[in-house]
Amino acid sequence: MTVDPRRSSTSPNLVSDDEPQPSRYVIGIDLGTTNSALCFVDTFQSPWHVETFRIHQWIDVGQYESRETLPSFHYELTSDEASSRDWKLPWQTESPGHCVGIFARDAGMRHPGRRVASAKSWLSHDGVDRTAEFLPWHGDADVTRLSPVDASSRYLAQMQSAWDHAHPEHPLDEQDVVITLPASFDEVARELTVLAAKKTGLHRVYLIEEPQAAFYAWIDAHAHSWHELIAAGQMILVCDIGGGTTDFTLIRVQRAGDDSQQVQFHRVAVGKHLILGGDNLDLAIAKLAEEKLLGQTGASSLAADQWERLIQVARMAKEAMLAPDRPENYTLSLPSQGSRLIGGALQVSLSAAEIDAAIVDGFFPRVELSAKPVVGESGFREFGLPYAADPAVTRHLAAFLADHRRSGLADDDSSSAVRPSWLLFNGGVMAAPALRERIRESLSRWFPPEDAADGPPGLLDAPRLDLAVARGAAYYAMVRRGEGVKIAANLGRSYYMQVAGTANDAESVQAICLIPGQAEAGQRYEIAEHPLELQLGEPVQFPLWVSSTRLADQAGEMVSLNPNEASHLPPICTALGQGKRREVKTIRVVIQSELSEIGTVAMWCVDAETRRRWQLDFDIRSTLETDREAHAGSGEAVGIVDEETTLACRGAIERTFARGADLAPNRLIATLQDITQVKRDAWPPSLLRSMWQMLLEMEAGRRQSPQHEARWLNLLGYCLRPGYGVAVDDWRVSQTWKTVFGKLAFAAPQSRTESLILWRRIAGGMTTGQQLQLVASLLNPLQGKAARVDNSELTESWRLAASLERASLNDKIKLGRAALVELGRKKSESIRPTLLWSLGRIGSRQPVYGPLNGVVPRDEAERWLSALRSFSTTDKSHQLAITQLARRTGDRHVDISGGERAITINYLQSVDASEHFVTLVRDGGRLSGDEELAVFGESLPLGIRLAR
């Protein structure tokens, strides 16, 4: 392993070596979950100091003002709002149709379906395509959708425009800008934060972790006294709990030299990523209030829009009841809903004791230092975000301190293990005295006086928690220029590339350390001890891991990873090429890695002989639900076929499709089953994907006859089903699309039908654009607006259309209504089971692989349910369709109403449906193996399950 400490100019995210002249201003931006802020330093001032910039924003209809913080909410105006008055801010020439800030936050209480919130939390959600446009979550049908990146960019754009209006000679895009982010953000979230800045036009951007920024703000506020408080050997715990995330950071104080009286600050540990913060506290209070409201009214639940409003009211209740001068009771009021589920204005009173039980004891319980967080799924599913399964902040803190007992200590250091001497709070949640005291009390119990003579941890005063992070970021911008007090922050996370084993076997993962936890910005590593052999032009995937506890591993070291101490990163996928040359060639490469100056990770493949480099990018799309199993390698780990059998299978395929073939297409499957000695349902994914490659190589052979093409299409789709589950399946799907879509060799019905089956089988791995093209070709025939085709093709058209879960909601509703019409026609009796299956799949409350915000609206699903209950047929396909339409998810935006649920349960029981169907409707849960098979439409490859 070699280390190059130079700054790299190859990463597109870095300021080049040929930097422009230093800007007059340096900017710190807190891009927060709930509130954002901008602070700055005018470097022409001496002495310099950090100032807060007041941001222009709409605060009410017809009224705008400048405020110190910008609420991180985006709101699209209604048509009445947009037409009733001029919404231009001073620098705008026309009304934009949307706004961000205070009015966006407050207007969202009236129209929750028009407001984007928690975009920062979505940036860190590895179960969605974070560049896709899906916010607001369950938004109104006429609202323009934004990606988390776009929403973040809108907040930055508001700050940029306001700044440029105030400083026309020094626009923001010409200043050095430091943006803060949670210490636990993964690499994709970091890259996307930079992307949001670039979309705004900001290019001189650097990143800093929020806990570090908070400590910089404290140093700045105590510039003349901090050295009298802090001493070498002490440990500072930064506890940062904001609107969306919880971050823990340890900073060790060390001497600057053996005999030096000066000290240095070393950030030595960061916690795991937790989507746990003020949003969760709001939900807990809303749940408490809802229970009391329902007790008053006798209703089963609040309507989804009422629930959204209740959450906003709960936020205000939280802030009031956690304040030092809180009242004994707080009354929550909801506006009238007219004839909705609960009519009239609603009011409920919560006592201080009830709030404490829900918030203080619920999120900050008294636990032992040995406590470990509970694993599983969060009870909160309201917004689609992966909230921490365990809401107890104190349990997460205990585990963090246990994991980092020796962080920052040398192996021979006899100092006591980590015990915080000082405690610095940050984040809006930590403004509450009761919560600060509970954490301090917990630390005092965990480290009693008999173990440490210093008593309880001291508190480092931070008077403006809402501005601390932005102020610290601006201060850090000056540190980058050589001024102020620097925190020596190493990476705090080690990065690994998996080379053997699977994540499902805790003892089998072998990995090479690519970047050690001790890395500092600008260092580059070359892992020369472990060269790889790669074939040019073929897709390859590098499974990556990150650990915040294994900080002693060295770059280039081969280690055994326990999945409990490391977590997956999105893989790096690529197909290395040499320009226009199509030469098939195997080369030896080494991996280069770098921690950039702005805090992002970059990696390259380097030809060991020519030194040619290929930059590797994180595969953001592969973080989707459909590819998570591929990350774990479960599909590939099931059954490895010997080379002799694989070659024999190739021979059979060649005998069918190669020139001079002598094996009839209708004999191919039987021949392959004879070779493998198992039925095709038992072929492992590794063999299936190998045969897919063979079929693609012999693609020309399908043109021999319609029978050859039909067999080729059928087997190709079968080998690639369900389109995900094995590494680089997305590449295989894209190659299949390029080869087949619109390029059938024969116009025969058999070819058309088999192509429909192919697309249905691999739909889960297709992009939204590909699915939209298929839906467009199917809508007219299935709505009876085109010539009718034979039943076989019609059946497969319906099954394919229902499998396209990334289709638009409008198209899904059209398809579902058309299926209901067909069900009522006598001439459609022969395809009735297909229509029922399709209707259940289209209107399912829990998609097989598609986005959760793409579920058909529940009002529409309830109409379909009512229609299905009126049909006389009661076979299992009918019961399954009803179960899918009514299955409980825990998300009230998706779930049918309590009344419809009760009616549906009674109906299922009256027709002797299985008890598990009733359970899925009443309580929710996972499908059984047989039910998965029925929903998917056929068997799944061994080791691969549906995404949900």
XYZ file of C-alpha atoms in Angstrom, residues 48 212 215-220 222-224 226-227 262-265 472 475-476 478-480 482-488:
30
model
C -12.909 39.176 11.683
C -17.675 19.427 14.371
C -17.827 22.579 18.415
C -16.213 25.183 16.188
C -19.101 27.516 17.081
C -18.408 26.911 20.770
C -14.695 27.636 20.301
C -15.591 30.847 18.472
C -15.384 31.255 23.885
C -12.322 32.413 21.985
C -10.777 34.040 25.063
C -11.842 27.921 26.139
C -8.196 27.108 26.992
C -0.837 23.752 23.972
C -3.633 21.280 23.204
C -5.108 19.946 20.005
C -8.610 18.716 19.310
C -19.328 26.882 13.111
C -15.609 29.634 11.384
C -14.275 26.449 9.773
C -11.574 30.620 8.183
C -9.721 27.635 9.680
C -9.222 26.409 6.113
C -5.080 29.086 8.405
C -6.879 31.140 11.032
C -8.673 30.126 14.214
C -8.379 26.872 16.167
C -8.377 23.668 14.140
C -9.916 20.319 14.999
C -7.655 17.581 13.658
